[in-house]
mmCIF file of C-alpha atoms in Angstrom:
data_model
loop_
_atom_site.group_PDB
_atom_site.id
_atom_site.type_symbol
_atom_site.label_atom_id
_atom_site.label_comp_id
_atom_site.label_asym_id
_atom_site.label_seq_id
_atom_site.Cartn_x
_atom_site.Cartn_y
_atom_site.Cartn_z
ATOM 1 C CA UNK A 163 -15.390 12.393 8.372
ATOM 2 C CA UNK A 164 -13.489 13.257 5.568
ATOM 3 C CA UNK A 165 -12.288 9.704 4.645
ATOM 4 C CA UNK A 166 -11.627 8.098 1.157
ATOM 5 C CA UNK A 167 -14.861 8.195 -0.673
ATOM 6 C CA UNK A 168 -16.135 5.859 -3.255
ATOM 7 C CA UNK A 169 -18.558 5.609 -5.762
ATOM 8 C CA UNK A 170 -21.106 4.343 -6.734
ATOM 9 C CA UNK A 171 -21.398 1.674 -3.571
ATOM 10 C CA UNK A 172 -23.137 -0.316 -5.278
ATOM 11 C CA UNK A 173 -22.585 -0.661 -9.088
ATOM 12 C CA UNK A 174 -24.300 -3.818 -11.567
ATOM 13 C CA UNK A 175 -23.571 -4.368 -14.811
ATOM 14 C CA UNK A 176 -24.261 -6.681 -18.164
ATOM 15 C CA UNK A 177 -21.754 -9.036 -19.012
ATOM 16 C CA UNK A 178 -19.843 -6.822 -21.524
ATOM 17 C CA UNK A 179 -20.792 -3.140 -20.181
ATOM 18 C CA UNK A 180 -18.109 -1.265 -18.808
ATOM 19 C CA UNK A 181 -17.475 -0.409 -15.163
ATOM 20 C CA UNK A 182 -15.894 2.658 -13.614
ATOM 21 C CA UNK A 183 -15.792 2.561 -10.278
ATOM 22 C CA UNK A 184 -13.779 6.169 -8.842
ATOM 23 C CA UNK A 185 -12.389 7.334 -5.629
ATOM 24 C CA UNK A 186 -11.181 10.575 -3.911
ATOM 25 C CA UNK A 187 -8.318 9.827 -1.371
ATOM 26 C CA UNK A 188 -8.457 11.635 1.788
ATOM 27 C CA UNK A 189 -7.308 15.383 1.995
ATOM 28 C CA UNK A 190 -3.635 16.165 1.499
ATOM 29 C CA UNK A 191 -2.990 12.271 0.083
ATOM 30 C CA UNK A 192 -1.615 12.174 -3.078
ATOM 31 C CA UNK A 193 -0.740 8.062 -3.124
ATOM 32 C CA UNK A 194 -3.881 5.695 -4.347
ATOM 33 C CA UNK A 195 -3.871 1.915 -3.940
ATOM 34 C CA UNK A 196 -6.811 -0.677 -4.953
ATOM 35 C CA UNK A 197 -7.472 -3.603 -4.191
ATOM 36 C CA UNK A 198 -10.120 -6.043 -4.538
ATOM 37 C CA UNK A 199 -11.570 -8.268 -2.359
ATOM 38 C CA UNK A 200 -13.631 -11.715 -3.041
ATOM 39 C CA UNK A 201 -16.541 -13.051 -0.503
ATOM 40 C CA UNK A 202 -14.900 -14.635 2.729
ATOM 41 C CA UNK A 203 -11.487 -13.505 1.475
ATOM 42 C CA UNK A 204 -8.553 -11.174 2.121
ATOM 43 C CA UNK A 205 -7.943 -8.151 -0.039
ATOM 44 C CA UNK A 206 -5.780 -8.667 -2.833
ATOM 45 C CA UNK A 207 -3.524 -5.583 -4.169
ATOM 46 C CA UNK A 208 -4.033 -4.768 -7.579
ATOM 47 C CA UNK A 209 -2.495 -1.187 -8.731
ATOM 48 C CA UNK A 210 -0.460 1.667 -6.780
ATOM 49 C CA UNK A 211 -0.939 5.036 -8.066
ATOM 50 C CA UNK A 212 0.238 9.068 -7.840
ATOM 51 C CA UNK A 213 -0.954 11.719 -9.215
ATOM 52 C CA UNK A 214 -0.985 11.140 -12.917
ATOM 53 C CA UNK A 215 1.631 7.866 -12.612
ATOM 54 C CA UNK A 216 1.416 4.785 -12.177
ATOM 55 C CA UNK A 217 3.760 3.349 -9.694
ATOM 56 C CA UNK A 218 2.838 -0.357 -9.672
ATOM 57 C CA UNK A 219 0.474 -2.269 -11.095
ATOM 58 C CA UNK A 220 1.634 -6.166 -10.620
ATOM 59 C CA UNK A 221 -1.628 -6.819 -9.182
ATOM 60 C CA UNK A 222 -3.770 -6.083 -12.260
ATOM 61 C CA UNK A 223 -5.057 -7.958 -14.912
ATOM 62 C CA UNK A 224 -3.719 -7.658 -17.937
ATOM 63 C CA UNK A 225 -6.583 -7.000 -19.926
ATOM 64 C CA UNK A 226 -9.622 -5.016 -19.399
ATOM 65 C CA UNK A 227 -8.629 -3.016 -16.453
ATOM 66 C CA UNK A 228 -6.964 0.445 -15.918
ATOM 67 C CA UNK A 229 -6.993 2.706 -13.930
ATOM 68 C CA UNK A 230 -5.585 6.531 -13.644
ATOM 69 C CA UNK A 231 -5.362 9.101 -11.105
ATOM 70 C CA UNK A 232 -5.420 12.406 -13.130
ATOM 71 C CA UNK A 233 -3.825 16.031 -11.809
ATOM 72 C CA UNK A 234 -7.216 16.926 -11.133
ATOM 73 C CA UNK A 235 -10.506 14.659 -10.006
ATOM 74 C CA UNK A 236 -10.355 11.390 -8.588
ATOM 75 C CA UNK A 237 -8.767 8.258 -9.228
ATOM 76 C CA UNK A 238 -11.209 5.743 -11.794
ATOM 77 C CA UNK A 239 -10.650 2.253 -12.001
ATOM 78 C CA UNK A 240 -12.033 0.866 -15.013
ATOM 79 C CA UNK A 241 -13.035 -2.599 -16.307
ATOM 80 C CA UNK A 242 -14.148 -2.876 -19.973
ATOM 81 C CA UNK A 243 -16.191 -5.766 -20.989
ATOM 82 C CA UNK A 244 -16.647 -7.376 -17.742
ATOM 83 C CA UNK A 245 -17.770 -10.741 -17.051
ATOM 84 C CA UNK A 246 -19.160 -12.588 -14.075
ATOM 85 C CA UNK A 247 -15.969 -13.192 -12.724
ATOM 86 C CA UNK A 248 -15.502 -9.668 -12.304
ATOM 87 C CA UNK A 249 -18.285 -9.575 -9.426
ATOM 88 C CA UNK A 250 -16.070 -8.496 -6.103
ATOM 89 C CA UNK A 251 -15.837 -5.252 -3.532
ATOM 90 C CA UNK A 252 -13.218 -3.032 -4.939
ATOM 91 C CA UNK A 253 -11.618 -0.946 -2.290
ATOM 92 C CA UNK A 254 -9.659 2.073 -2.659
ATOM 93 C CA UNK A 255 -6.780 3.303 0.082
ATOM 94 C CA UNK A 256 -4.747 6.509 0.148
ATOM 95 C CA UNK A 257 -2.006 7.361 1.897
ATOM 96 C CA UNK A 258 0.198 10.790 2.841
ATOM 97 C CA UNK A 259 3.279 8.963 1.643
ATOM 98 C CA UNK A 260 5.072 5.834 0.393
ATOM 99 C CA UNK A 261 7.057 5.300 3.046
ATOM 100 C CA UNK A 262 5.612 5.710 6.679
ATOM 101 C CA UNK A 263 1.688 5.960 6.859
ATOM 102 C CA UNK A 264 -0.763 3.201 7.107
ATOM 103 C CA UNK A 265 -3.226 3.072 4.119
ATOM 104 C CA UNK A 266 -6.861 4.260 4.831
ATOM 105 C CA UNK A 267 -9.615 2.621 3.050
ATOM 106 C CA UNK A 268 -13.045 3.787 1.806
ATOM 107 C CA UNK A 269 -15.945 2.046 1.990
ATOM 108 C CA UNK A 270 -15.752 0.265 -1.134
ATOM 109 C CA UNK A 271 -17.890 -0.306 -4.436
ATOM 110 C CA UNK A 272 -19.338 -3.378 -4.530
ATOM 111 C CA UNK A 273 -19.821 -4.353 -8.687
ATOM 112 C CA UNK A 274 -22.612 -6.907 -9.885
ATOM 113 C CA UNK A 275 -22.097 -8.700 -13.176
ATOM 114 C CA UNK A 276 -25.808 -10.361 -13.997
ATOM 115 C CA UNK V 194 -9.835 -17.635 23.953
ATOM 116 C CA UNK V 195 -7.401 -17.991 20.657
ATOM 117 C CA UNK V 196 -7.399 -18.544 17.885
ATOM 118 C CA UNK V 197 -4.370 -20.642 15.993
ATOM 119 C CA UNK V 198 -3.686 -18.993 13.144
ATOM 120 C CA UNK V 199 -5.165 -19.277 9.479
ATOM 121 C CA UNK V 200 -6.843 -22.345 9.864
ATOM 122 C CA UNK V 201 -9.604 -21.024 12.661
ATOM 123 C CA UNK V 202 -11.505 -18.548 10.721
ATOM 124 C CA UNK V 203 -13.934 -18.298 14.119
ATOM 125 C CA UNK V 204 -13.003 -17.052 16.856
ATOM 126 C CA UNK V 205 -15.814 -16.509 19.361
ATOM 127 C CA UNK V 206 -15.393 -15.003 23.022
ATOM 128 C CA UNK V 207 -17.471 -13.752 25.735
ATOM 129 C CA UNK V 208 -18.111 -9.781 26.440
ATOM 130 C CA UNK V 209 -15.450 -8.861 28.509
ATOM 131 C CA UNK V 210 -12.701 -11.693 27.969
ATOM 132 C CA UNK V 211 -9.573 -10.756 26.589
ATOM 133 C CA UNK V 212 -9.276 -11.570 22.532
ATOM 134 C CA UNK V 213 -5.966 -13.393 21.072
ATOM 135 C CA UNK V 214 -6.169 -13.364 17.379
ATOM 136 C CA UNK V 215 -3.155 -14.935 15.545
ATOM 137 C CA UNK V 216 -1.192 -14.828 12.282
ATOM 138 C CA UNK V 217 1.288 -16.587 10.739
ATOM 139 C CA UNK V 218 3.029 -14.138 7.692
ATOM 140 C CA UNK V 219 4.840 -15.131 5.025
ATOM 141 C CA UNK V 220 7.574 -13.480 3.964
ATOM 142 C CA UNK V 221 10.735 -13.039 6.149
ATOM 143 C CA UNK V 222 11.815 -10.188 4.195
ATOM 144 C CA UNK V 223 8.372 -8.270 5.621
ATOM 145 C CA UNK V 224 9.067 -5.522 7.908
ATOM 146 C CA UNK V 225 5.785 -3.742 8.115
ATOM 147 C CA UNK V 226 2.660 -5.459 9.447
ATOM 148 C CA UNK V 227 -0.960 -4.224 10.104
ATOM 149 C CA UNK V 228 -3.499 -4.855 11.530
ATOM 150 C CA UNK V 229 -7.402 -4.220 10.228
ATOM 151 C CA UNK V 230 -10.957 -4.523 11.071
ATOM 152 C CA UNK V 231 -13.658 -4.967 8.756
ATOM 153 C CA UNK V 232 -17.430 -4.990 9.886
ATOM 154 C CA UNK V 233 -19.650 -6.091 6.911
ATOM 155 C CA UNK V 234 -20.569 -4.356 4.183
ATOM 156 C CA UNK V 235 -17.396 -1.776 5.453
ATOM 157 C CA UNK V 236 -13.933 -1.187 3.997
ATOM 158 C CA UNK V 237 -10.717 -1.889 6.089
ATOM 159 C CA UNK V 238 -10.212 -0.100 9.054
ATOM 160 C CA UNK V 239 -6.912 0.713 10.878
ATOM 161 C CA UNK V 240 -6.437 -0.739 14.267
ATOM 162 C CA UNK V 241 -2.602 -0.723 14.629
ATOM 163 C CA UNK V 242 0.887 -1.325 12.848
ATOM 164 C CA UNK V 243 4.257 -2.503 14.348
ATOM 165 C CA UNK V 244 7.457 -2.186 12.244
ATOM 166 C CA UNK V 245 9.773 -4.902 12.308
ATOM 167 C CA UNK V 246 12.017 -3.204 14.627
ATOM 168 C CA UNK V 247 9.865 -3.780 17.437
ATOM 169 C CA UNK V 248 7.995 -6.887 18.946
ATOM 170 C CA UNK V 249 5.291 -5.401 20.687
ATOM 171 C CA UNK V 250 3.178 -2.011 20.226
ATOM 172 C CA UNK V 251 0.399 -1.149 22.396
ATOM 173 C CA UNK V 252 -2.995 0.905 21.790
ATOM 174 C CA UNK V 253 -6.000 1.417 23.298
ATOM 175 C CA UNK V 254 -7.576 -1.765 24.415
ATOM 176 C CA UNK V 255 -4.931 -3.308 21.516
ATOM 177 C CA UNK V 256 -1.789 -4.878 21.609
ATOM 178 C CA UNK V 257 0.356 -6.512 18.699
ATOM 179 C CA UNK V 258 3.011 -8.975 18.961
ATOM 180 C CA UNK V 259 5.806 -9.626 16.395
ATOM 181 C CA UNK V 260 7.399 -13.320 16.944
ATOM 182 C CA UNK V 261 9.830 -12.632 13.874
ATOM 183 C CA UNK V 262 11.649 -15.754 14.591
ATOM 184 C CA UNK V 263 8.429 -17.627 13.776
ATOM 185 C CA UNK V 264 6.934 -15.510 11.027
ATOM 186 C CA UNK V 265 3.884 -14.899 14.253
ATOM 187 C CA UNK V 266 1.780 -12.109 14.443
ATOM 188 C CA UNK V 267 -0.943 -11.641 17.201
ATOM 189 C CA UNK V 268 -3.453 -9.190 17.991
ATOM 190 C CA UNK V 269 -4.925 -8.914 21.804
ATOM 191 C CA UNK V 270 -8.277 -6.803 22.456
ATOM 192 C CA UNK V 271 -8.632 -6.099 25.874
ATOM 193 C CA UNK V 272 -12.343 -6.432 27.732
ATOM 194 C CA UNK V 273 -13.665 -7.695 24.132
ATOM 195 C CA UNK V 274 -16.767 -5.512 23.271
ATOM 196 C CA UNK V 275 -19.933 -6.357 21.013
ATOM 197 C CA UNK V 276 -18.402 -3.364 18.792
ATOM 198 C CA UNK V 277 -15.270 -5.625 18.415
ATOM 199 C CA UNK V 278 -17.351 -8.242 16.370
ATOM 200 C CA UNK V 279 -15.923 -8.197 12.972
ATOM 201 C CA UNK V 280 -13.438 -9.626 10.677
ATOM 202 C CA UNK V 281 -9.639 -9.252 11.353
ATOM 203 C CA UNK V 282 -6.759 -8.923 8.788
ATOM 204 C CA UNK V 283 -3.145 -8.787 9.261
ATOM 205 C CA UNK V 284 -1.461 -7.600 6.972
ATOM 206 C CA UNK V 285 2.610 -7.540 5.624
ATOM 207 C CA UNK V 286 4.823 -4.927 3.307
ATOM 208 C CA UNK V 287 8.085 -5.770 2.260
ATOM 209 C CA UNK V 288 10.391 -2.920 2.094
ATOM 210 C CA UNK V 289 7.846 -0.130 3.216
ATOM 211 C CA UNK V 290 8.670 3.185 2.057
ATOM 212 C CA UNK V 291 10.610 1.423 -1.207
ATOM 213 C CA UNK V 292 9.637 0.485 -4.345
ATOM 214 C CA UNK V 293 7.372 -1.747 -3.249
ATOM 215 C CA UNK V 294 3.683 -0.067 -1.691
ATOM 216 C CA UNK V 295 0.959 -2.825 -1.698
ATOM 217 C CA UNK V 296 0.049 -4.806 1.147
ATOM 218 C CA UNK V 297 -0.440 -9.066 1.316
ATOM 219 C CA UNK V 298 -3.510 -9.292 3.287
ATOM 220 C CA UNK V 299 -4.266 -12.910 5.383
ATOM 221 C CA UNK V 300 -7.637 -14.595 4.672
ATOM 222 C CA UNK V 301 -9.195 -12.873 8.290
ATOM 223 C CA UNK V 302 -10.564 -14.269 11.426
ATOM 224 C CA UNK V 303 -13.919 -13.527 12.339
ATOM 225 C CA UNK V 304 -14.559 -12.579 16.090
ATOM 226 C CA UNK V 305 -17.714 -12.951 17.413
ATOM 227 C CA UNK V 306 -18.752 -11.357 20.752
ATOM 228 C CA UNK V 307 -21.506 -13.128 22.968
ATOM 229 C CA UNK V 308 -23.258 -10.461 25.709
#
């Protein structure tokens, strides 16, 4: 099943370590999308991303997360000094297109802040 | 059985019974919805989408219902299996395939299946 693969699955950190979480869309997808999700809640949209762009990122915080989908390699969402609140799944989707495929998630990484 | 809307998170039916999940969306301007399942400790998976267009799309053992009048969303599982226990999101895009390409997921009902 060549789906959207995350990594690590399961990922802890120390309040104030950095966390880079990093998917690979499905083959022949070239539009990224993550979201995170909190226990017992929906998933809440956080950036929209193309190869090497940014196309929206209304969802994320304003400080200590990025992300980037380079030309080559897959997409890394990063979170510098994290802190408890932090702790959530983060999911990754791809799609072929903007406009008229449903997004396909991975599995998700699910990040530990002790 | 039903459920009614956001406000049931449980929904619990017997093996073979037909399943009525419901949704109320948000924004009349949506004209994409979706559907997803999500066992635990899994990411989102794709059941079925209906474009605002139309007010009913069928599957396999699935069936979604767009009330756009009423902002209503529903999604029917035929025969309800064990396999179908799991959490169920709608979910609504405004202007799909414009500027705008994340989706506003609802907080999920979770359908339980007795054998």
């Amino acid at each position: 099943n060549a789906g959207v693969m995350q990594n690590p699955r399961h990922l802890v950190r120390r309040r104030g370590q950095e966390a880079r979480l990093r998917c690979s869309p499905m083959k022949g997808h070239s539009h990224v999308y993550w979201y995170r999700q909190l226990p017992e809640e929906g998933l809440k949209f956080m950036v929209y991303l193309q190869k090497e762009n940014i196309i929206d990122e209304s969802g994320m915080p304003k400080e200590r997360f990025s992300a980037e989908f380079p030309k080559e390699g897959p997409s890394i969402l990063r979170i510098q000094q994290v802190v408890r609140g932090d702790s959530a799944a983060y999911f990754c989707a791809s799609s072929e297109d903007r406009g008229s495929s449903p997004l396909h998630f991975g599995n998700g990484t699910r990040l530990t802040v002790t | 059985g039903e459920s009614v809307g956001l406000h049931l998170p449980t929904l619990s039916v017997q093996e073979g019974d037909n399943s009525i999940i419901n949704c109320a969306y948000s924004n009349s301007a949506s004209d994409y919805f979706i559907w997803y399942k999500q066992e635990s400790g899994k990411g989102p998976q794709f059941i079925i989408d209906i474009r605002s267009n139309m007010d009913k799309r069928q599957g396999q053992r699935v069936t979604v219902l767009l009330n756009k009048t009423v902002k209503h969303l529903s999604l029917q599982i035929a025969a309800t299996q064990p396999g179908d226990s799991a959490v169920y999101f709608c979910a609504e895009n405004m202007n799909y395939g414009g500027s705008q390409g994340n989706l506003i997921f609802g907080k999920g009902t979770k359908l339980s299946v007795k054998p």
